[in-house]
CSV table of C-alpha atoms in Angstrom, one decimal:
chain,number,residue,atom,x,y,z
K,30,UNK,CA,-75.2,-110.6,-59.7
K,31,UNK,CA,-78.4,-110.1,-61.5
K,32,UNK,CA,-78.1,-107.8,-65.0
K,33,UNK,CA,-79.1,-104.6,-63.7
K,34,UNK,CA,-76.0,-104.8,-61.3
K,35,UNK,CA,-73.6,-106.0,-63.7
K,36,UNK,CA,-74.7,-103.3,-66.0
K,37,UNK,CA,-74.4,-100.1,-63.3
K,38,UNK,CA,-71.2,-102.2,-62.8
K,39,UNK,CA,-70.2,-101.8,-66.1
K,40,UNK,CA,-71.0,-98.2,-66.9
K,41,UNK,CA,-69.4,-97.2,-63.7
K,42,UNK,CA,-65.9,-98.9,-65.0
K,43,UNK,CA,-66.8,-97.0,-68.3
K,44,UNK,CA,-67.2,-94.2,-65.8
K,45,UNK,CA,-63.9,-94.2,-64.1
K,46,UNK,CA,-62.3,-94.7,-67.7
K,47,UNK,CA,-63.6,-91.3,-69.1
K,48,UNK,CA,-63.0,-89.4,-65.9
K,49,UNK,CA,-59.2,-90.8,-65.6
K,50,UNK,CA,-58.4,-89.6,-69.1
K,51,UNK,CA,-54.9,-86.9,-69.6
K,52,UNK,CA,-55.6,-85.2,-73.2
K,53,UNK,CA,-52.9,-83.9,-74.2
K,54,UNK,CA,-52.5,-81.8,-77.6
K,55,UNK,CA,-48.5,-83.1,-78.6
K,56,UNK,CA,-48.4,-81.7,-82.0
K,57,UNK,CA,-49.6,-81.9,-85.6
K,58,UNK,CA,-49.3,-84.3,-88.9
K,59,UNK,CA,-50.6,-84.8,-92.3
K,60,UNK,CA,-53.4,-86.8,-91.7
K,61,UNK,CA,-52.2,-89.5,-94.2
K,62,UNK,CA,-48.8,-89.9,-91.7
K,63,UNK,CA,-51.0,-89.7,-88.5
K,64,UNK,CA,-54.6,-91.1,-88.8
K,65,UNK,CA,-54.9,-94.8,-88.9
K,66,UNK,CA,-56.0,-96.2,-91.8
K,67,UNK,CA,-55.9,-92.5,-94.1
K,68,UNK,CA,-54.8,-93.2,-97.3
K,69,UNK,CA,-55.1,-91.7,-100.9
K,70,UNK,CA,-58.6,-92.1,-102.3
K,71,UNK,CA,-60.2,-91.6,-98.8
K,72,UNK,CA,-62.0,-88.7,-97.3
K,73,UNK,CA,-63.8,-89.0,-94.0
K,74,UNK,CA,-66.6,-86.8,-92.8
K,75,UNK,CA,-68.8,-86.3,-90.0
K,76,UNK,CA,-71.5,-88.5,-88.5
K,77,UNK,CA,-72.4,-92.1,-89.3
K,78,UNK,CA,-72.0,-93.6,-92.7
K,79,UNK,CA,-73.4,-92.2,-95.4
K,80,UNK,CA,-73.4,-92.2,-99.1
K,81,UNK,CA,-72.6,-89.4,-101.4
K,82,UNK,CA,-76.5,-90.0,-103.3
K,83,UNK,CA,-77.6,-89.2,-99.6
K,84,UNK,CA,-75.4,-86.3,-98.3
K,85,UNK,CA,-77.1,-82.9,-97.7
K,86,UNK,CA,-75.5,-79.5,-99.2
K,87,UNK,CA,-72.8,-78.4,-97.2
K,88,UNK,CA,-71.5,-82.6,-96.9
K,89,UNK,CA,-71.2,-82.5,-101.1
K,90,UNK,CA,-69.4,-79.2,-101.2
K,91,UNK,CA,-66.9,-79.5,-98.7
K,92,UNK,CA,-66.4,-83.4,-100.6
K,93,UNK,CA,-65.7,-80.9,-103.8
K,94,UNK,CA,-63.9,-78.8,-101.7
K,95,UNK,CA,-61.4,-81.5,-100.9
K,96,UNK,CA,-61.2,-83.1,-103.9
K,97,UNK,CA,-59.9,-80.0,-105.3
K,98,UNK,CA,-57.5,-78.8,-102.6
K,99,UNK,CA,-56.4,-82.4,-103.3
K,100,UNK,CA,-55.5,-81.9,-107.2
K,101,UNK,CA,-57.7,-84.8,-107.4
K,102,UNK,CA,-60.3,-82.6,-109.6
K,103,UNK,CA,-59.9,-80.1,-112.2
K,104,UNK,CA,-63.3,-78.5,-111.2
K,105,UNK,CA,-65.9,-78.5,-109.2
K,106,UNK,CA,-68.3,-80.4,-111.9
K,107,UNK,CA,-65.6,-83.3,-111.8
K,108,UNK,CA,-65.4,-83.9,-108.4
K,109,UNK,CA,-68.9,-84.2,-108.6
K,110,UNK,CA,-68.6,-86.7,-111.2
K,111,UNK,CA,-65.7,-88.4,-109.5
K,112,UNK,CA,-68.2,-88.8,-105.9
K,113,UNK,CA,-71.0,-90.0,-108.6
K,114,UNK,CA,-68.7,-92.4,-110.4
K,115,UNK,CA,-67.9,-94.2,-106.9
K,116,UNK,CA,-64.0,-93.5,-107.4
K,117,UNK,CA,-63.9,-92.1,-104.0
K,118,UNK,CA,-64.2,-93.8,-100.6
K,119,UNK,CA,-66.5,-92.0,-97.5
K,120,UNK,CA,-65.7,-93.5,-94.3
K,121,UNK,CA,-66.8,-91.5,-90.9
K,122,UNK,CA,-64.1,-89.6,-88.7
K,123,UNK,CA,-64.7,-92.0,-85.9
K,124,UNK,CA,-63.8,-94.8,-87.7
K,125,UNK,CA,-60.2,-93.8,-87.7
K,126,UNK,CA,-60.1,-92.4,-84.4
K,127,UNK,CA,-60.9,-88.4,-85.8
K,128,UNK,CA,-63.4,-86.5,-85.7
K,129,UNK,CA,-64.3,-83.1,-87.7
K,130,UNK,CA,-66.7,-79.9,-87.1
K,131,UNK,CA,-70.0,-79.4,-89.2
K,132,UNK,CA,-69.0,-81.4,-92.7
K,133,UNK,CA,-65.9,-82.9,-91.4
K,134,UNK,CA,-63.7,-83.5,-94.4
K,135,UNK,CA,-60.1,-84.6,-94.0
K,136,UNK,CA,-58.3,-85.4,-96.4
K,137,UNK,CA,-55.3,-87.4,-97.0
K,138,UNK,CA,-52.7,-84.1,-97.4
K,139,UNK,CA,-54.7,-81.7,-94.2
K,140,UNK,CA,-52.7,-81.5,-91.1
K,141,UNK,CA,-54.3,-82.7,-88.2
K,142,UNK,CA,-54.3,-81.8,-84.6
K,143,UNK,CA,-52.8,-85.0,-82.7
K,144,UNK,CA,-54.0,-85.9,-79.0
K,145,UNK,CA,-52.6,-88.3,-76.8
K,146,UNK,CA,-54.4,-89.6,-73.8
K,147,UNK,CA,-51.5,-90.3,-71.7
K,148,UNK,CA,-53.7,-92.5,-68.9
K,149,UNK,CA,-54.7,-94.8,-71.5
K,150,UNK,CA,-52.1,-94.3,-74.4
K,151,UNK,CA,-54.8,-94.0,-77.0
K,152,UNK,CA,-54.4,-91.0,-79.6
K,153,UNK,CA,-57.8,-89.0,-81.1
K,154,UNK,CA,-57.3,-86.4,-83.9
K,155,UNK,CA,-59.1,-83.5,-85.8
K,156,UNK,CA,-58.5,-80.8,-88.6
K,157,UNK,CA,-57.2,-77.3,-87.8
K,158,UNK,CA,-60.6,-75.0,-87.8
K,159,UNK,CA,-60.8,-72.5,-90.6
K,160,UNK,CA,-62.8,-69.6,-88.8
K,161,UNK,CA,-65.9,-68.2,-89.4
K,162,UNK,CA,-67.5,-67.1,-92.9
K,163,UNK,CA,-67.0,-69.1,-96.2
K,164,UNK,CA,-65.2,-72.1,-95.2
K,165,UNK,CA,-65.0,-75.7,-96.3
K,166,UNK,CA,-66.9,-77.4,-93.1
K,167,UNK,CA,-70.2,-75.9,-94.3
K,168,UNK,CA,-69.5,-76.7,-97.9
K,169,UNK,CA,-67.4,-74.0,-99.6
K,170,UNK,CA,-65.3,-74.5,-101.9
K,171,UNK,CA,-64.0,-71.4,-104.1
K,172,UNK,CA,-60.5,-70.3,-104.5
K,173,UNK,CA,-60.6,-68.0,-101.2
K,174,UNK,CA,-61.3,-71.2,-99.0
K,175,UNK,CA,-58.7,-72.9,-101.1
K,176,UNK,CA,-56.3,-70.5,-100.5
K,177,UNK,CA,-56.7,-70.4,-96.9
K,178,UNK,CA,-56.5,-74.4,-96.7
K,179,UNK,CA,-53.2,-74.1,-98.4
K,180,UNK,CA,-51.7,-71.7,-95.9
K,181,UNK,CA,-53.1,-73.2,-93.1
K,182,UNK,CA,-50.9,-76.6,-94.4
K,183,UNK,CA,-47.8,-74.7,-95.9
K,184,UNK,CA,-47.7,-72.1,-93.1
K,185,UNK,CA,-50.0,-72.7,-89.8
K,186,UNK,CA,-49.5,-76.1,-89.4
K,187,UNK,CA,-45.6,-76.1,-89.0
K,188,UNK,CA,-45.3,-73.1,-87.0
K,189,UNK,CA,-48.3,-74.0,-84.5
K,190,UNK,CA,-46.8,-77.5,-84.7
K,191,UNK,CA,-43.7,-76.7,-83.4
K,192,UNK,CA,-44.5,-74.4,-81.3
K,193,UNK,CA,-46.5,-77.1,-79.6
K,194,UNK,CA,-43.4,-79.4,-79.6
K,195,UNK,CA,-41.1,-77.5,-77.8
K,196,UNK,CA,-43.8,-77.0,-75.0
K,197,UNK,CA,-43.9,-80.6,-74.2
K,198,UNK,CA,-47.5,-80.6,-74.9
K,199,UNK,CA,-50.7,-79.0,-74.0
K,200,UNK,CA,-52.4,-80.6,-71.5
K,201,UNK,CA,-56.3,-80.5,-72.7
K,202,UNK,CA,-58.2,-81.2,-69.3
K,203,UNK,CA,-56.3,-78.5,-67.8
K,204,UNK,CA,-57.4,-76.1,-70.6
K,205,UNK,CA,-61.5,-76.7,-70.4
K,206,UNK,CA,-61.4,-76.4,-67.0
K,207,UNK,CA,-60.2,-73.2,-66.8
K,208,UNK,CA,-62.2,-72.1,-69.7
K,209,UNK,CA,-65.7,-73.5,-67.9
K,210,UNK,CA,-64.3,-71.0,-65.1
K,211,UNK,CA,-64.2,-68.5,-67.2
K,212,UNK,CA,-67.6,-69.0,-68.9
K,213,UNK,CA,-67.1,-71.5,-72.0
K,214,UNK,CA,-68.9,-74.4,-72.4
K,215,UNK,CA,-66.1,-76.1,-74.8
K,216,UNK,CA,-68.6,-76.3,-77.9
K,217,UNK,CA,-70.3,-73.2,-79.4
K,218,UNK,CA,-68.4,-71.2,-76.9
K,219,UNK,CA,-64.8,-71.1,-76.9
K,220,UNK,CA,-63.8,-67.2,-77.0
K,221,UNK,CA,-61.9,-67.6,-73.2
K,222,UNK,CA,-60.7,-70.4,-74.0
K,223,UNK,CA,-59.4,-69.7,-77.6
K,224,UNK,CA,-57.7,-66.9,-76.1
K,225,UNK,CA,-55.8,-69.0,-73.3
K,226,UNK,CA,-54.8,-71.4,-76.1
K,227,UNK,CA,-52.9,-68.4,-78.2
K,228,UNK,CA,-51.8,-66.8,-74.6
K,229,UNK,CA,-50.3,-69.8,-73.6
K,230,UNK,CA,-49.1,-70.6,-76.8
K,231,UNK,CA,-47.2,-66.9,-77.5
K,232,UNK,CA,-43.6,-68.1,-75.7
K,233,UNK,CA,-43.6,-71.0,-77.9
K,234,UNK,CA,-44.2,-69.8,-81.4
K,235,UNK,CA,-41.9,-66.8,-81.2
K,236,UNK,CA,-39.0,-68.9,-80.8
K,237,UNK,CA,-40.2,-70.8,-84.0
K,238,UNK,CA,-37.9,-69.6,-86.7
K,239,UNK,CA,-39.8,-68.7,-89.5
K,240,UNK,CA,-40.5,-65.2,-91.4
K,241,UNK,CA,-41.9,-62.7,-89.1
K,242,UNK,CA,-44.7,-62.1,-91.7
K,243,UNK,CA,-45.4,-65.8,-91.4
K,244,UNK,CA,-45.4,-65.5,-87.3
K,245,UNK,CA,-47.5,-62.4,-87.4
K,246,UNK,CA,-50.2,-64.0,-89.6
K,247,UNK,CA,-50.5,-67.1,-87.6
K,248,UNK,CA,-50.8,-64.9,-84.4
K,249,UNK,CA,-53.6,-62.6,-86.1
K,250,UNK,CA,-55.2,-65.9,-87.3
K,251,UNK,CA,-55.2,-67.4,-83.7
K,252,UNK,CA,-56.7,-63.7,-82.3
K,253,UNK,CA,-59.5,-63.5,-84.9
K,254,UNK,CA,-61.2,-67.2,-84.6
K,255,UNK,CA,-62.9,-67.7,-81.5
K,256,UNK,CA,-63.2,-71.3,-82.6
K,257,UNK,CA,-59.7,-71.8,-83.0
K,258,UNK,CA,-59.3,-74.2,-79.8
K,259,UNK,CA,-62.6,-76.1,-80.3
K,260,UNK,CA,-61.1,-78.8,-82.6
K,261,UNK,CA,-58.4,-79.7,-80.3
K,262,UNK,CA,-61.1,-79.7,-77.8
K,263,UNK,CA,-63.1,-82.3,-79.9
K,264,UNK,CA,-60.0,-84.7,-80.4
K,265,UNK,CA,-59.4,-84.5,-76.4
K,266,UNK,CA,-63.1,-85.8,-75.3
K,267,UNK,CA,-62.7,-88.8,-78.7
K,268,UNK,CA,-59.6,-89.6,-76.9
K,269,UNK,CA,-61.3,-89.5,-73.5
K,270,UNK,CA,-64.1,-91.7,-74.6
K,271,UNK,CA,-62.3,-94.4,-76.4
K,272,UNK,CA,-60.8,-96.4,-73.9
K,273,UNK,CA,-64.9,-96.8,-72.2
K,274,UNK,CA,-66.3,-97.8,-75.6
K,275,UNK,CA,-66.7,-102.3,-75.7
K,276,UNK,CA,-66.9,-102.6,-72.5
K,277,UNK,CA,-69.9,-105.6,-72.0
K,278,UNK,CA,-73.3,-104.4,-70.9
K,279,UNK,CA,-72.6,-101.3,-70.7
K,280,UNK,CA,-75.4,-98.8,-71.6
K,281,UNK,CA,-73.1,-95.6,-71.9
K,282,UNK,CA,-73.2,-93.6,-74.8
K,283,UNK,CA,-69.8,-93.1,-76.6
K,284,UNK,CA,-70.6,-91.6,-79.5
K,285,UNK,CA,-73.2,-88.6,-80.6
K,286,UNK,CA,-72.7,-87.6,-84.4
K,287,UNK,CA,-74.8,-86.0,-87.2
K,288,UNK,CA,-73.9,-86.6,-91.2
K,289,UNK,CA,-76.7,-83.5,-92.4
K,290,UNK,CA,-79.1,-86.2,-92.9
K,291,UNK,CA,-78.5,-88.7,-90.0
K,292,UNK,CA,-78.2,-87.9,-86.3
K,293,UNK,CA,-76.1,-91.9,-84.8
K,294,UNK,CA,-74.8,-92.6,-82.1
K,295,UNK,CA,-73.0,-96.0,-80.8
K,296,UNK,CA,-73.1,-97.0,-77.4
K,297,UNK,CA,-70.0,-98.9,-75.1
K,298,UNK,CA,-71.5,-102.1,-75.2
K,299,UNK,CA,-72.9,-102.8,-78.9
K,300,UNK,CA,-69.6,-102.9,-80.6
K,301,UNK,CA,-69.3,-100.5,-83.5
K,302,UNK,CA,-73.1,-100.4,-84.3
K,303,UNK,CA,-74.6,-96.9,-85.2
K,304,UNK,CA,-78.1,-96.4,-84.5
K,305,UNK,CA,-79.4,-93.7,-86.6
K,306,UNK,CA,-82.6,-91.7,-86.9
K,307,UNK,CA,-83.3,-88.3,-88.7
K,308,UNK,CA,-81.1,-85.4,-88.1
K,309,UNK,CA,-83.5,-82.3,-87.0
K,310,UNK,CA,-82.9,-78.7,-87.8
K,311,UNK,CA,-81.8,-76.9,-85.1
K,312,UNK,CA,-84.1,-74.3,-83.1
K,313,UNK,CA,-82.1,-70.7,-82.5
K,314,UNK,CA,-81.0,-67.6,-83.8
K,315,UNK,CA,-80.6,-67.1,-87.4
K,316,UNK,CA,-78.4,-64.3,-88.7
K,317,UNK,CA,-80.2,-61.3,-90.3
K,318,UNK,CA,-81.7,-62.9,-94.1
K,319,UNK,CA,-81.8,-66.0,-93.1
K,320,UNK,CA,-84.6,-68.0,-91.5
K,321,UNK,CA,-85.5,-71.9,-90.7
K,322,UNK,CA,-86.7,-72.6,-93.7
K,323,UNK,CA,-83.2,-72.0,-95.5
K,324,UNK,CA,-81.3,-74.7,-92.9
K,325,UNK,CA,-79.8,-78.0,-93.3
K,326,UNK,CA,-80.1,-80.4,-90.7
K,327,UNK,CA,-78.0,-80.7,-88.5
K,328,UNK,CA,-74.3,-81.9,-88.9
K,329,UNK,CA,-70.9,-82.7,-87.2
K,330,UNK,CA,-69.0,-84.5,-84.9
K,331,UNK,CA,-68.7,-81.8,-82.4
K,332,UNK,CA,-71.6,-83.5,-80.6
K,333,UNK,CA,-68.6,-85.6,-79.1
K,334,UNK,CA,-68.5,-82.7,-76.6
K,335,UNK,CA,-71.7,-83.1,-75.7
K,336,UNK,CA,-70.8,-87.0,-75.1
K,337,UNK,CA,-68.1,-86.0,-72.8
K,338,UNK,CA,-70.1,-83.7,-70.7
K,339,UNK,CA,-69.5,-80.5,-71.7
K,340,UNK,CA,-70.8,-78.1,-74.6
K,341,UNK,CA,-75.1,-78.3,-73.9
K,342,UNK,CA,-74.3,-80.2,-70.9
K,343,UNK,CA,-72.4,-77.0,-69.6
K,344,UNK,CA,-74.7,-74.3,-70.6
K,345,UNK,CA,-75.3,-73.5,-67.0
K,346,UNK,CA,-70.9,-72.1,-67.3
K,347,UNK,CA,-71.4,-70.3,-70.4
K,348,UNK,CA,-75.0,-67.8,-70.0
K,349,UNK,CA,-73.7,-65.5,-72.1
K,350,UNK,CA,-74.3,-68.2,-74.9
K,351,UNK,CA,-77.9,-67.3,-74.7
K,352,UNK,CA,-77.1,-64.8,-77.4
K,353,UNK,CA,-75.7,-66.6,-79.3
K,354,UNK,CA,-78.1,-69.9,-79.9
K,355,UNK,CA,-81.0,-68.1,-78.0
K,356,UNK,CA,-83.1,-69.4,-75.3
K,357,UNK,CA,-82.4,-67.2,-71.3
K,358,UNK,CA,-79.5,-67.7,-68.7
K,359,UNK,CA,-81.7,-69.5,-66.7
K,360,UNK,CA,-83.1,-71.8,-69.5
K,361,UNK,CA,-79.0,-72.7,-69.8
K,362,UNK,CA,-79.0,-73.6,-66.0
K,363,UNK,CA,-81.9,-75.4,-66.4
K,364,UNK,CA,-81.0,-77.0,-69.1
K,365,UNK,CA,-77.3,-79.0,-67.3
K,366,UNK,CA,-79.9,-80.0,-64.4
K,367,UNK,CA,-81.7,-81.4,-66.7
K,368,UNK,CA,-78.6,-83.9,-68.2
K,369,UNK,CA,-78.0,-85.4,-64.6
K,370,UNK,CA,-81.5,-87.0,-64.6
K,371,UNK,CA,-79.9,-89.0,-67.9
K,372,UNK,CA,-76.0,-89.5,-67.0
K,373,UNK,CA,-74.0,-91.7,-64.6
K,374,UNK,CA,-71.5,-89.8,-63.2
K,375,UNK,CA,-70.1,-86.2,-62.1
K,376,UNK,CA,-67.0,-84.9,-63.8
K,377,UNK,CA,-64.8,-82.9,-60.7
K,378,UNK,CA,-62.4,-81.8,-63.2
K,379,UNK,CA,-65.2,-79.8,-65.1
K,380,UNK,CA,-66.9,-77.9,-61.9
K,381,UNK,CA,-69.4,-75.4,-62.3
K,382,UNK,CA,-69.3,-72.1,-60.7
K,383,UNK,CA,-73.1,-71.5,-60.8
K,384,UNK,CA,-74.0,-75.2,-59.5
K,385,UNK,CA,-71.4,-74.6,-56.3
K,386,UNK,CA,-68.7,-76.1,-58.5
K,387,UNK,CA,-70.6,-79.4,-58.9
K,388,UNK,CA,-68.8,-81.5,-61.8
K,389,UNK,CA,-70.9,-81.4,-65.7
K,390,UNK,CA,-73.1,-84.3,-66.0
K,391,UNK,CA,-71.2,-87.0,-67.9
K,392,UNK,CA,-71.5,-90.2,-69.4
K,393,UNK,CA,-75.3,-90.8,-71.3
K,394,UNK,CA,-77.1,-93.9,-70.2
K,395,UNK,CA,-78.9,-95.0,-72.8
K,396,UNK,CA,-81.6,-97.0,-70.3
K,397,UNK,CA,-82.1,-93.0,-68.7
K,398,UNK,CA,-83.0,-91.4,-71.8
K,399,UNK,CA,-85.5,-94.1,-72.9
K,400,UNK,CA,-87.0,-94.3,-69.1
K,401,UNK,CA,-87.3,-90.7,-68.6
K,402,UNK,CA,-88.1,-89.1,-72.2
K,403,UNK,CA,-85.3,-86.7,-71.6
K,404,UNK,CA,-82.8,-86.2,-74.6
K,405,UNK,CA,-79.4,-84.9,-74.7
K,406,UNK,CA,-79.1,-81.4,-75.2
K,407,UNK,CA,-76.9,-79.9,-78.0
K,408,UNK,CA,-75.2,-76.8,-78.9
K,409,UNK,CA,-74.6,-76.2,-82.4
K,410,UNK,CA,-73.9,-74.2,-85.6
K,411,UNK,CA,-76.8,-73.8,-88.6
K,412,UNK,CA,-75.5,-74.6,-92.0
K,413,UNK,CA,-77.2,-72.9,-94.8
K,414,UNK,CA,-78.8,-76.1,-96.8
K,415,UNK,CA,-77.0,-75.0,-100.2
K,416,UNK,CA,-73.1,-75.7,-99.9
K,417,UNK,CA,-71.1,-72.5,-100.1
K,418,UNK,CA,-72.9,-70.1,-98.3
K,419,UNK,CA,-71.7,-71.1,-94.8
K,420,UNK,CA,-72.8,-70.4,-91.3
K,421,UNK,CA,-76.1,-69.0,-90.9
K,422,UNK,CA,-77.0,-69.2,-87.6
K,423,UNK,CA,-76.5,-71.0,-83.8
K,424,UNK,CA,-79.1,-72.8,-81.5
K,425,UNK,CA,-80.2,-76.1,-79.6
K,426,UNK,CA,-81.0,-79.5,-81.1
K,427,UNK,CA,-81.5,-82.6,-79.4
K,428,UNK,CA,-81.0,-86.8,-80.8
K,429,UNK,CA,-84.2,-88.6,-82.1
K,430,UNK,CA,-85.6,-90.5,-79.7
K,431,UNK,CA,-85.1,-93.7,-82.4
K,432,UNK,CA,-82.0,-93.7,-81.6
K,433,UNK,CA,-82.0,-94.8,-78.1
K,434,UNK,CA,-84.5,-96.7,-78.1
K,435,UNK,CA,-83.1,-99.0,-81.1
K,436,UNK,CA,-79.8,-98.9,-79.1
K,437,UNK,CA,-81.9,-100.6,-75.6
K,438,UNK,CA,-83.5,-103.2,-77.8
K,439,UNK,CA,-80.0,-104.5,-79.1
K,440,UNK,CA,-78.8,-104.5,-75.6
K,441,UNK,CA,-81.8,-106.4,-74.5
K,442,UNK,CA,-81.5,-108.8,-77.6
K,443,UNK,CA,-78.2,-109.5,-76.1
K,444,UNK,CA,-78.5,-110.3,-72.5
């Protein structure tokens, strides 16, 4: 068998892997009980490493943010001092199996979404999304965000947590394939989908015995944040791509993730190396006020949808996201033809009504992207560049080409 064959050979075991995966959403936990590794001291955010003398805006507010919903800091200007001083440890979500939206702070007392893949028995996990506006994943940090984090622990995470208990799980495949039908894409668009979650949901939480105040808030909550299923959504493709990442020779990407300065990814068969290259600012709509020049590069794990084969990939399911991070309905069906010229395989689960039902284009071969010149494609949210001021603004961004092409040459060093 000469290399080229034992790589395809490879990436088509990595394949199978990805496309056998079961996510299943079983429940939540503090992420100091649940995530590997968590403990006090430690707060992980998006992307590849990073330090704090390097982290953009939004990445130093929500680490204020979390020291102070922590009781770690009396201020703001201490937590600052605290991040300075070195007394807190940054490590990346997917180092510890997690991953987070935009900034991606957890922290050791947040409840986290827990997902099982129950064909490989591998878990993945994320934090509970805040909704839109002034919210710690873009950097804010003032007692209104504070205030909600707090409820969402003391109030939203037993009650949803339970709820999710006593119906034996929710089964996370299932889920974005009936929201692709209904005209998601599982990253920047997740209104259907975020509906079936709290629709589903409904006979489970009202048997939950808490206040009905309590019930009624969590219930408005789920109803008001279209987002509120793309975290679970996010732990669901980490746990699907885990069990194909170290697999020897192969050239499929596993990992896609921005930091606000860095865009990394890491690829099956390198190990645990990142290869990094600048992070880009995003091309799209911009709220009214706001323009390019006031947004950070781009940030987040959520890319990791985009690794799975959904979110950008799956544009050509959701053309009503045109209005959202511009570009036309055709440009969105253009654009998932487009990602089969770069992947290995077809995933059946995910069809596509507009392609005839053909499965989204899944699993990024590094060697295809290099050979072709054709980069992923991913939806995202703007961050203002100053933390606290939020969202301000949706649209398309694509890897540095570095990347890749670092990522082939340490293959090639290696075979």
């Amino acid at each position: 068998m000469d290399i080229a064959q034992a790589i395809d050979q490879a990436n088509a075991e990595a394949a199978r892997r990805i496309l056998a995966g079961q996510p299943v959403l079983t429940g939540i936990a503090r992420a100091r009980d649940a995530i590997p590794g968590m403990r006090d001291g430690l707060l992980l955010h998006a992307g590849p490493p990073i330090t704090w003398e390097r982290m953009s805006g939004p990445v130093r507010g929500a680490v204020v943010g979390a020291l102070l919903y922590e009781g770690l800091a009396r201020d703001p200007k201490h937590a600052e001092a605290m991040a300075s001083r070195g007394e807190i440890t940054f490590e990346p979500c997917h180092h510890h199996q997690a991953v987070g939206p935009m900034a991606g702070l957890i922290s050791p007392s947040m409840p986290v979404y827990v997902v099982e893949n129950r064909a490989f028995g591998n878990r993945a996990y994320a934090p509970l999304n805040e909704g839109y506006g002034k919210v710690l994943r873009y950097g804010a940090y003032d007692e209104e965000v504070l205030r909600r984090l707090r409820w969402m622990g003391e109030t939203l995470a037993p009650i949803l947590g339970e709820a999710l208990e006593r119906s034996g799980g929710y089964d996370m495949r299932t889920h974005v394939a009936q929201a692709i039908l209904m005209g998601d894409e599982g990253h920047n668009r997740n209104r259907a989908g975020s509906c079936l979650f709290a629709r589903l949901m409904a006979p489970y939480l009202v048997l939950v015995k808490a206040r009905s105040e309590d019930l009624s808030a969590v219930f408005r909550f789920m109803a008001d944040n279209d987002l509120m299923v793309l975290n679970p959504i996010m732990a669901a493709c980490k746990a699907m791509l885990e069990p194909a990442h170290g697999i020897p020779r192969c050239t499929v990407v596993t990992t896609m993730a921005r930091n606000g300065t860095d865009f990394g990814i890491r690829v099956s068969g390198l190990a645990d190396r990142w290869f990094v290259g600048p992070s880009e600012i995003p091309k799209g709509l911009y709220f009214p006020g706001f323009t390019e020049a006031d947004a950070n590069p781009d940030v987040g794990d959520s890319t990791i949808t985009e690794t799975a084969g959904i979110g950008g990939f799956a544009r050509a399911a959701a053309p009503a996201i045109v209005q959202f991070v511009g570009g036309t309905p055709k440009e969105a069906l253009t654009g998932t033809l487009e990602m089969y010229e770069i992947t290995v395989a077809e995933n059946p689960a995910f069809g596509i009504p507009a392609l005839d039902f053909r499965g989204t284009p899944t699993g990024i071969d590094i060697r295809k992207v290099v050979k072709t010149g054709i980069l992923p494609r991913v939806n995202t949210g703007i961050a203002h560049r100053r933390p606290g001021i939020g969202q301000i603004g949706a649209g398309l961004v694509r890897p540095p080409i570095a990347c890749f092409v670092k990522a082939v040459e340490a293959l090639a060093a290696l075979l």
